[in-house]
Short mmCIF file of C-alpha atoms in Angstrom, two decimals:
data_model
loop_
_atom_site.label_atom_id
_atom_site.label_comp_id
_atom_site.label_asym_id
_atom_site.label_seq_id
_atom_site.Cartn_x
_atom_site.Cartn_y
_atom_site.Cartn_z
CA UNK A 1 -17.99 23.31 7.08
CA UNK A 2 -16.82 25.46 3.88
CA UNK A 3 -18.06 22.24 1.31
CA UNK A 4 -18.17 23.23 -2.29
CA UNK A 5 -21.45 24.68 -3.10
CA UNK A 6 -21.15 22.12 -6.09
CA UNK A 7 -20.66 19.00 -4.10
CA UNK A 8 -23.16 20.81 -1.82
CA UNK A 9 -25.98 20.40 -4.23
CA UNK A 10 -24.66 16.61 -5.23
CA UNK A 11 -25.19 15.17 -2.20
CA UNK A 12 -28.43 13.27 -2.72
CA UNK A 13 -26.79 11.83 -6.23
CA UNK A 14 -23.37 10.47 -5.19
CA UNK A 15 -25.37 8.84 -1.98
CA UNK A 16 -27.21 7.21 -4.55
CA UNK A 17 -24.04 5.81 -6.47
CA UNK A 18 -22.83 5.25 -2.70
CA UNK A 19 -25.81 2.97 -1.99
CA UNK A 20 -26.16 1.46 -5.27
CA UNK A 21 -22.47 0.00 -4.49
CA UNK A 22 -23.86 -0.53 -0.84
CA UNK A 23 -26.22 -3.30 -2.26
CA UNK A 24 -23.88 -4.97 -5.01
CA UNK A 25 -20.65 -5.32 -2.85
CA UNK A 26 -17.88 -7.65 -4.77
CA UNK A 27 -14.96 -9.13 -3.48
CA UNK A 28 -11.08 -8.70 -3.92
CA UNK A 29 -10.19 -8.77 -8.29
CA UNK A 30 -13.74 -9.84 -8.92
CA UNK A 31 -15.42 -6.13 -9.22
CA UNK A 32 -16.09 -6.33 -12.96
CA UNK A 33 -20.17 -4.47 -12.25
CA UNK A 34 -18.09 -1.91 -9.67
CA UNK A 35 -15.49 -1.16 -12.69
CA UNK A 36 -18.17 -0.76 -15.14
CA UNK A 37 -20.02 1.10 -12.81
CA UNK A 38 -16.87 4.01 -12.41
CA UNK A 39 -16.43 3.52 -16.15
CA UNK A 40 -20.20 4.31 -16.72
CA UNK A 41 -20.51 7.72 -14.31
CA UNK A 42 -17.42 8.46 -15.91
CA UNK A 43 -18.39 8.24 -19.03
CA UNK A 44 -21.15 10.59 -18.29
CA UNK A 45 -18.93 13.15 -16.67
CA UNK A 46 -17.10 13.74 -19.99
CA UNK A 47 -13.68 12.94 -18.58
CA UNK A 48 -10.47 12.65 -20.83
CA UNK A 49 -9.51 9.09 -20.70
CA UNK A 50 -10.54 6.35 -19.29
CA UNK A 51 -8.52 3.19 -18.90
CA UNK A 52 -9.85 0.02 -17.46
CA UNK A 53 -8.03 -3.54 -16.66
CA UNK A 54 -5.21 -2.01 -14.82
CA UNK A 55 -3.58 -4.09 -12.07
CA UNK A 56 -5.96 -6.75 -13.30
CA UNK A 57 -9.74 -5.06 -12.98
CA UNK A 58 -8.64 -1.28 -11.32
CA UNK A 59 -9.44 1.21 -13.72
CA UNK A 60 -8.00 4.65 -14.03
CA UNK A 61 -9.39 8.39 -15.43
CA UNK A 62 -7.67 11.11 -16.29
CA UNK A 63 -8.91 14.79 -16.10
CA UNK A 64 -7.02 17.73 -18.05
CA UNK A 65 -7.40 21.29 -15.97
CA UNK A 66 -8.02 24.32 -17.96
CA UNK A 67 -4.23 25.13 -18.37
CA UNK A 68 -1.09 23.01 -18.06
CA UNK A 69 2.23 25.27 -18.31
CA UNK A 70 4.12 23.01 -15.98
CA UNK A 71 2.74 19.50 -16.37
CA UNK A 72 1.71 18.39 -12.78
CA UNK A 73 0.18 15.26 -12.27
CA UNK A 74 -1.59 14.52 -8.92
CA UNK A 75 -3.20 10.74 -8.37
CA UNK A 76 -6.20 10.60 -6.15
CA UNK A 77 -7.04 6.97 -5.14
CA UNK A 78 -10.06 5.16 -4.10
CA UNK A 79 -10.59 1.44 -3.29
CA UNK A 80 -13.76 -0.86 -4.56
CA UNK A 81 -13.97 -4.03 -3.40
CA UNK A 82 -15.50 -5.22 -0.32
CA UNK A 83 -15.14 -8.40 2.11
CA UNK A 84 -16.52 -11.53 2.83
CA UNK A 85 -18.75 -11.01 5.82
CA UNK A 86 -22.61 -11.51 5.96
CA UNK A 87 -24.38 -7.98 6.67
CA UNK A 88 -26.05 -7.89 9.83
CA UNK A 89 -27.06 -3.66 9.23
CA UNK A 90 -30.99 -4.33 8.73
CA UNK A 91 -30.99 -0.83 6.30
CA UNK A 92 -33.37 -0.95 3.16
CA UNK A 93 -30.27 -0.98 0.66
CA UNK A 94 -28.27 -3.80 2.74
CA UNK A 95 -25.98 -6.04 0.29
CA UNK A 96 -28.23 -8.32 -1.70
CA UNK A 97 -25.17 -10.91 -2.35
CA UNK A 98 -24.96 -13.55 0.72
CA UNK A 99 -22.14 -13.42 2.09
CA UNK A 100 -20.33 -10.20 0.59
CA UNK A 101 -20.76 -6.91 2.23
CA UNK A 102 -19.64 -3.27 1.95
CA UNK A 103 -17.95 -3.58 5.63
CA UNK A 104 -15.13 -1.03 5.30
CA UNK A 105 -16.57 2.07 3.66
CA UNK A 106 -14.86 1.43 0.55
CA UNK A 107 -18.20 1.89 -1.28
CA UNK A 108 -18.42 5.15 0.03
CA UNK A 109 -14.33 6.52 -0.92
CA UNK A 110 -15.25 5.45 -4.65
CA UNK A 111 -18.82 7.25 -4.38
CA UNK A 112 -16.71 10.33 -2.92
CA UNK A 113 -14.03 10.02 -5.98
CA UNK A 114 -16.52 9.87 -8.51
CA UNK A 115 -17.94 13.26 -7.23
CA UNK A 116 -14.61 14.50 -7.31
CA UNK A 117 -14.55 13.66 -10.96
CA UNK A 118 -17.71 14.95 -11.44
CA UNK A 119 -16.61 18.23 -10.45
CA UNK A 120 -13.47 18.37 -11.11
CA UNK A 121 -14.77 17.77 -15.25
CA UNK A 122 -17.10 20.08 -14.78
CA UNK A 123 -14.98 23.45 -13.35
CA UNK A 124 -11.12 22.19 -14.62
CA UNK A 125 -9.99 25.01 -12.67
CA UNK A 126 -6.89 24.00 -12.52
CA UNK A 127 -3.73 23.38 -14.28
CA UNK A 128 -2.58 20.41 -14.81
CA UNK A 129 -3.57 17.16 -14.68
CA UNK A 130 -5.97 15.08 -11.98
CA UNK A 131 -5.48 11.03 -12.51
CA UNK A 132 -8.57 9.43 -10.66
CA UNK A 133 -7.24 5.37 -9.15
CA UNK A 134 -10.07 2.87 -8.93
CA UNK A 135 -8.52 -0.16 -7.27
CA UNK A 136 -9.22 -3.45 -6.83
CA UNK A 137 -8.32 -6.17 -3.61
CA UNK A 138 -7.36 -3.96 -0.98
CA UNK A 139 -8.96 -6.34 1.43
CA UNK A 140 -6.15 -8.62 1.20
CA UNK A 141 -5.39 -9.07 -2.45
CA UNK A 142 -2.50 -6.49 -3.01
CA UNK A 143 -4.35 -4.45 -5.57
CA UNK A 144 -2.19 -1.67 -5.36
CA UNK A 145 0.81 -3.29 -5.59
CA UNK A 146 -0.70 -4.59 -9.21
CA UNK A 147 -1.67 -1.78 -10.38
CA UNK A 148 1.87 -0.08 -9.54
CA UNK A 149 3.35 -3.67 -11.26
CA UNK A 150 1.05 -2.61 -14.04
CA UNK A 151 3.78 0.35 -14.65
CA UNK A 152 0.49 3.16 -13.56
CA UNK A 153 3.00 5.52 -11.83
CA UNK A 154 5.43 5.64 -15.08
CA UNK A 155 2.38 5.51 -17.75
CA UNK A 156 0.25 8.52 -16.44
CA UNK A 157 3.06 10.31 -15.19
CA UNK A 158 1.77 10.68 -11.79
CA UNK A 159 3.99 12.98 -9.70
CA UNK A 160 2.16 12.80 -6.42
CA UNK A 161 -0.34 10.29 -4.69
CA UNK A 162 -3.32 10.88 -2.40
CA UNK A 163 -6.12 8.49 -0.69
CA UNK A 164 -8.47 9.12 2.20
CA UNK A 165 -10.69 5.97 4.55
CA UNK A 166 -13.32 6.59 6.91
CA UNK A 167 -12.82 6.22 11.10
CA UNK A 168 -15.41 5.42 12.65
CA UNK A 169 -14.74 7.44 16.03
CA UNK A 170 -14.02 10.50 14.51
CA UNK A 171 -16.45 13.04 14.16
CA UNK A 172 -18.00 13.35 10.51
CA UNK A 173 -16.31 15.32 7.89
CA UNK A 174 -13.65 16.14 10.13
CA UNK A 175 -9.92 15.08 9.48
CA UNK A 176 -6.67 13.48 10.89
CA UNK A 177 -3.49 12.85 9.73
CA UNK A 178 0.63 12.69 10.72
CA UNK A 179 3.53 12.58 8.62
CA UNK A 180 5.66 9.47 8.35
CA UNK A 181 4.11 6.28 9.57
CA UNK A 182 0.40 6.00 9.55
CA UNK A 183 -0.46 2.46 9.55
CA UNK A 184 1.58 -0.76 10.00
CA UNK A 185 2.42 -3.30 8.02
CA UNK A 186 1.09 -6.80 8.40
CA UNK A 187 3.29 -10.01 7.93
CA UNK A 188 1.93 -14.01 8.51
CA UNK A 189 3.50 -16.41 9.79
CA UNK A 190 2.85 -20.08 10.09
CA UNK A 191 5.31 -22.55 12.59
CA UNK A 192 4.89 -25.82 12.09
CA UNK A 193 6.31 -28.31 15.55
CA UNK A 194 7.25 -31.89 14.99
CA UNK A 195 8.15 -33.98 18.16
CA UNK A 196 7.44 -37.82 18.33
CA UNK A 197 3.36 -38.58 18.99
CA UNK A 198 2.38 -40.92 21.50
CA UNK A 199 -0.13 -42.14 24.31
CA UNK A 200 -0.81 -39.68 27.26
CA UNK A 201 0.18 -42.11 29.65
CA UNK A 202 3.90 -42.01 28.29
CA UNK A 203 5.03 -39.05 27.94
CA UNK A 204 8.69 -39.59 28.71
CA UNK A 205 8.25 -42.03 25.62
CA UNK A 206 7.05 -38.87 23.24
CA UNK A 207 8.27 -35.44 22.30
CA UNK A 208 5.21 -33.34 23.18
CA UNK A 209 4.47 -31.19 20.17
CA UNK A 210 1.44 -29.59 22.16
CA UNK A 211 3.87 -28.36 25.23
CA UNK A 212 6.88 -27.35 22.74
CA UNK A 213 3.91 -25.25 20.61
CA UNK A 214 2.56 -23.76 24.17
CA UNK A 215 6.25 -22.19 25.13
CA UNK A 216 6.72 -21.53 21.95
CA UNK A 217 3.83 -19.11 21.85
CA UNK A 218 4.95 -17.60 25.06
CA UNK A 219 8.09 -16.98 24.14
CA UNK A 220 6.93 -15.23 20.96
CA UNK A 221 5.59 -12.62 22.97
CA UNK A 222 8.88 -11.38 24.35
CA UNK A 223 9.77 -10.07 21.03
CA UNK A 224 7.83 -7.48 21.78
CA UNK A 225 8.73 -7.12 25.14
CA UNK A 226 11.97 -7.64 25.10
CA UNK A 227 13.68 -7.15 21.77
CA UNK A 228 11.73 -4.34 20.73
CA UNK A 229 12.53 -0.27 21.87
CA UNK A 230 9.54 0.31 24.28
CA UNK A 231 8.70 3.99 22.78
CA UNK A 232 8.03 1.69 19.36
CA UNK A 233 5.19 -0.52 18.60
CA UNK A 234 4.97 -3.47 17.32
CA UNK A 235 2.17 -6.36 17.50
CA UNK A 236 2.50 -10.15 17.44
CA UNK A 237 -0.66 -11.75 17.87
CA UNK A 238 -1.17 -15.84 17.56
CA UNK A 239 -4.37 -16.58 16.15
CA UNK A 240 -4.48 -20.10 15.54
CA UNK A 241 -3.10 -23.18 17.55
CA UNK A 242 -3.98 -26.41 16.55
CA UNK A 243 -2.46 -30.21 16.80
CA UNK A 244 -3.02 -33.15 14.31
CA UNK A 245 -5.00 -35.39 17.09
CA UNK A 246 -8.38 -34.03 19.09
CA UNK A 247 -8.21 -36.62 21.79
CA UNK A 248 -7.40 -36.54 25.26
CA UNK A 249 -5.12 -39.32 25.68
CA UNK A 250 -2.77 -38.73 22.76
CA UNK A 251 0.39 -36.82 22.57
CA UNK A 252 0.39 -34.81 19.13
CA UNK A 253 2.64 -35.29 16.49
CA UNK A 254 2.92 -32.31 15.02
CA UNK A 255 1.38 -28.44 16.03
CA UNK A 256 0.75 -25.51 14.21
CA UNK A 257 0.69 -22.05 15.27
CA UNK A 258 -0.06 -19.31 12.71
CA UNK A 259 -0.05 -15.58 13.79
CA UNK A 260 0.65 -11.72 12.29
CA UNK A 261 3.35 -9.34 13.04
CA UNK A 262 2.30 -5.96 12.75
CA UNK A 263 4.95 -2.83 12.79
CA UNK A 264 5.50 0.77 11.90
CA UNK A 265 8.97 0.93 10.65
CA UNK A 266 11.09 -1.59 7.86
CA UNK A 267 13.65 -2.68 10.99
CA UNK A 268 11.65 -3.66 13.34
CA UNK A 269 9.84 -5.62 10.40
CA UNK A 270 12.93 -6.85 9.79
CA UNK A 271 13.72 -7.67 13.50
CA UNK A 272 10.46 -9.40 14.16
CA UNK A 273 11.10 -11.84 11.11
CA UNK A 274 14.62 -13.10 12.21
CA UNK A 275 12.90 -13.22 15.52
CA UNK A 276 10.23 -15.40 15.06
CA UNK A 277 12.38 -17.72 13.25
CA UNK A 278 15.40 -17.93 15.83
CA UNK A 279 12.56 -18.10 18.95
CA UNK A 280 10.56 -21.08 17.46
CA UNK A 281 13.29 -23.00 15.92
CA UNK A 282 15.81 -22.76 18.93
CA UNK A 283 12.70 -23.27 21.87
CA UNK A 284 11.74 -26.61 19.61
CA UNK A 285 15.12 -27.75 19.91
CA UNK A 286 15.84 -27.49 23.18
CA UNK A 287 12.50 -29.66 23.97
CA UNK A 288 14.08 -32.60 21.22
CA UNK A 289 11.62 -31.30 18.68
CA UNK A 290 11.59 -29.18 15.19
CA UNK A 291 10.10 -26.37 13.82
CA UNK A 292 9.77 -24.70 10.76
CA UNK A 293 8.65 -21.30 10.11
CA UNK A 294 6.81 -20.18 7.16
CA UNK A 295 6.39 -16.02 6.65
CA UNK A 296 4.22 -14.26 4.32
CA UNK A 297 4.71 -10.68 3.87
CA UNK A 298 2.37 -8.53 3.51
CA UNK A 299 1.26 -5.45 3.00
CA UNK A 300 4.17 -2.85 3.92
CA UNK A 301 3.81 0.57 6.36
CA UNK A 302 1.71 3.07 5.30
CA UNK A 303 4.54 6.11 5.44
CA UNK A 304 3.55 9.78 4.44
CA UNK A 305 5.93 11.41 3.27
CA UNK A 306 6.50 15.19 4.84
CA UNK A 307 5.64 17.84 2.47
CA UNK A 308 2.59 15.91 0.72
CA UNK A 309 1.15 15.08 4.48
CA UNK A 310 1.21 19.20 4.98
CA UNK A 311 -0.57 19.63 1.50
CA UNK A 312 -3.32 17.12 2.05
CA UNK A 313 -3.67 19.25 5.94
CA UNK A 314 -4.00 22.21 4.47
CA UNK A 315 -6.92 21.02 1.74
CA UNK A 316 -8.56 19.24 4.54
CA UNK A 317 -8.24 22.46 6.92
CA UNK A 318 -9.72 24.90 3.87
CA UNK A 319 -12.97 21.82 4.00
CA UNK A 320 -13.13 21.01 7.34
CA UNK A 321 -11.63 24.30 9.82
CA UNK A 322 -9.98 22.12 11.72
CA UNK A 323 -7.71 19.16 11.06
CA UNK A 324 -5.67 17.00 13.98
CA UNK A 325 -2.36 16.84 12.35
CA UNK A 326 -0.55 14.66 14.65
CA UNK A 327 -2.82 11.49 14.76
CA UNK A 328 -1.63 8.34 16.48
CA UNK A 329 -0.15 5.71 13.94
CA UNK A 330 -2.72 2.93 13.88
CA UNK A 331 -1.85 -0.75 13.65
CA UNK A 332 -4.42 -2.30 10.89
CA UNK A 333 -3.04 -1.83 7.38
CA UNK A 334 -3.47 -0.51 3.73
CA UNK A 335 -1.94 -1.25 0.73
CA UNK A 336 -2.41 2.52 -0.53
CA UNK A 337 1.26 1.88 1.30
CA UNK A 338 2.53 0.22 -2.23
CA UNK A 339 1.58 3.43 -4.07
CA UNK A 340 3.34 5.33 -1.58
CA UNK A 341 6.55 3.26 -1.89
CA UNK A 342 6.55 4.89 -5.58
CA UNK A 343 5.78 8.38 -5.23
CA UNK A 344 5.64 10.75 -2.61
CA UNK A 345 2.32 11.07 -1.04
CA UNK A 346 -0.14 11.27 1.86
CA UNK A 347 -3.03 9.12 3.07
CA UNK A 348 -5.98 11.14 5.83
CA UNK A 349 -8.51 9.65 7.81
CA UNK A 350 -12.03 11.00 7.38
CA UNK A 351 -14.73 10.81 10.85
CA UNK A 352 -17.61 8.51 9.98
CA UNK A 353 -18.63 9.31 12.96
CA UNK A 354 -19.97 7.41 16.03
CA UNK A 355 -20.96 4.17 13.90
CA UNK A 356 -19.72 0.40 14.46
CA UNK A 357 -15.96 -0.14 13.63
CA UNK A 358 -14.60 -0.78 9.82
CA UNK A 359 -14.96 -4.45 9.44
CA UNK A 360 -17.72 -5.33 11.77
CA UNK A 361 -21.40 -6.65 9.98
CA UNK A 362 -22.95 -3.75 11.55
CA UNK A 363 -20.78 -1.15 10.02
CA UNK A 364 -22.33 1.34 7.57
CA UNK A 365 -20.68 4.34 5.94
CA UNK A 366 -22.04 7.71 7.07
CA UNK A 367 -23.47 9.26 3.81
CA UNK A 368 -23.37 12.97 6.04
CA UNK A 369 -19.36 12.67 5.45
CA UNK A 370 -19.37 12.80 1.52
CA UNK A 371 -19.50 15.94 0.72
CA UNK A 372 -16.48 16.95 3.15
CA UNK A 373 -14.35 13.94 1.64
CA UNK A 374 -15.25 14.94 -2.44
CA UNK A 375 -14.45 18.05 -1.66
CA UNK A 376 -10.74 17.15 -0.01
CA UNK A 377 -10.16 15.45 -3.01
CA UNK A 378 -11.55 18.06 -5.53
CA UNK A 379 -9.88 20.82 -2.79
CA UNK A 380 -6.70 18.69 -2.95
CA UNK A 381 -6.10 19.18 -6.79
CA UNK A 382 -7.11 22.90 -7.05
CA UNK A 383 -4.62 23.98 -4.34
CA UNK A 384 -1.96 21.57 -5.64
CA UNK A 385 -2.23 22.80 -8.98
CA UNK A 386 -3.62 26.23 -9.14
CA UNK A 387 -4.88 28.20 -12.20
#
């Protein structure tokens, strides 16, 4: 692979921020040691500003190139936080904090940033201007939607967004990408069922809760079978069913189901919300009971936008020699999604290679895939904004 001789020869180093982060993983807002951590290397790099408490605890750099005659700003992003799952890797710099672990590579996309930075203050050949995104809570806490509530876009000027995460599967250091939708959004939803409790051997005395819950659930799943276009996806899993009595001779009183809707495009977001309401209110109904629905919305679609998706390609075909540019959408999410809701942007998957999948306690970044992903970024900005 055509690396940068540069990020070449900082391998060894940024694996040693990489693993440093490996050990002290911290969860959600809560990455105060992370921040200071970015601040810190940053410091050392000699880069032009550095702003911390952003959306909360993100903190963000900026880099001036060796010329700006038409003021471009590029944002490069990379998430820090990790999630709460006990480590189960065995490897000599494993977390050291029970019950927090580096499980989704995020460790390694802020170790591959701060090379970036690193080089990118170093050579400035460019012109322009390289912002540098350390964000908090992606694992759930919205972090990039705070840091864009935070007014980041508007105060640094950024003009153009771009963010990277590991797949496991995909061969190291190579790349894959598609324009439009590249991950789904990712909606709750909790449906409560009240009937009339009562003993087992009277059921026509009773609503059954458990039985209105139960057809409920099965009817959920024609949403996606029925309501939505079959060339489309869309996922509705039920994760949780439970009723307010354990025994086995008592009718419940109430159920609960709660679940996630997953989808590619705003309608059929939009579809499966009116959806789940009508299919669990009118099914409790017809049995005599109730139900009410509760939805949570989270994080939106992951969409890249056209021209920025054929940038970040190119950049990642210059680093790699090959790129698949017509990925399959995938259905987990990311709320780099928020930051593309603002500007136009992209947002490439990097192999890891043949290693356990993102979120499993077994899961380890591949420190062999750094230098291809510092030098996308540092790649990114020099073809973007060229000297």
């Amino acid at each position: 692979m055509p690396i940068k001789n540069r990020l070449a020869e900082m391998h060894a180093e940024i694996t040693g921020w990489r693993r440093h982060l490996h050990t002290n993983p911290e969860l959600l807002f809560d990455v105060h040691q992370t921040a200071q951590f970015v601040v810190d290397r940053l410091t050392e790099f000699g880069v032009d500003d550095i702003t911390t408490g952003v959306g909360r605890t993100g903190v963000v750099a900026v880099i001036k190139g060796r010329t700006d005659t038409n003021g471009r700003v590029i944002g490069l992003r990379a998430d820090m936080d990790a999630l709460p799952i006990e480590e189960a890797t065995g490897l000599e710099y494993a977390s050291q904090v029970p019950g927090k672990m580096h499980a989704c590579g995020h460790d390694g996309h802020t170790a591959m940033l701060l090379g970036a930075a690193k080089y990118l203050s170093e050579t400035r050949n460019f012109d322009g201007t390289a912002v540098l995104i350390f964000q908090p809570a992606e694992e759930g806490g919205g972090g990039g939607k705070e840091m864009c509530d935070d007014g980041m876009m508007e105060r640094w000027n950024i003009q153009e967004v771009y963010g990277l995460h590991n797949t496991p599967g995909l061969p190291v250091g190579e790349f894959a990408i598609r324009p439009g939708a590249l991950l789904a959004s990712s909606d709750e939803f909790e449906i409560t069922v009240t009937g009339q409790g009562g003993h087992a051997a009277a059921p026509h005395e009773a609503i059954d809760t458990t039985l209105v819950a139960a057809q409920i659930l099965i009817s959920l799943q024609t949403i996606v079978s029925r309501n939505v276009n079959p060339v489309q996806r869309v996922v509705l899993t039920v994760g949780t069913f439970e009723t307010d009595s354990v025994a086995s001779n008592v009718i419940a009183h109430t159920a609960r189901l709660k679940g996630t809707v997953r989808t590619l495009d705003p309608e059929n977001r939009a579809l499966a919300e009116a959806r789940v309401q009508r299919v669990a209110t009118d099914t409790a109904s017809a049995f005599g009971a109730q139900a009410t629905v509760r939805w949570d919305a989270g994080y939106p679609a992951t969409i890249n936008t056209e021209a920025e998706t054929e940038f970040a390609a190119e950049a990642a075909l210059a680093v790699a020699g090959k790129v698949d540019s017509d990925v399959d959408p995938i259905m987990p999410s990311e709320d780099f999604s928020y930051m593309l809701e603002e500007r136009p942007g992209a947002y490439i998957f990097l192999g890891n290679g043949d290693t356990e999948t993102c979120h499993h306690p077994a899961y380890n970044f591949e420190d062999e895939a750094i230098p291809a992903g510092c030098s996308w970024f540092a790649e990114l900005v020099e073809r973007r904004m060229p000297v």
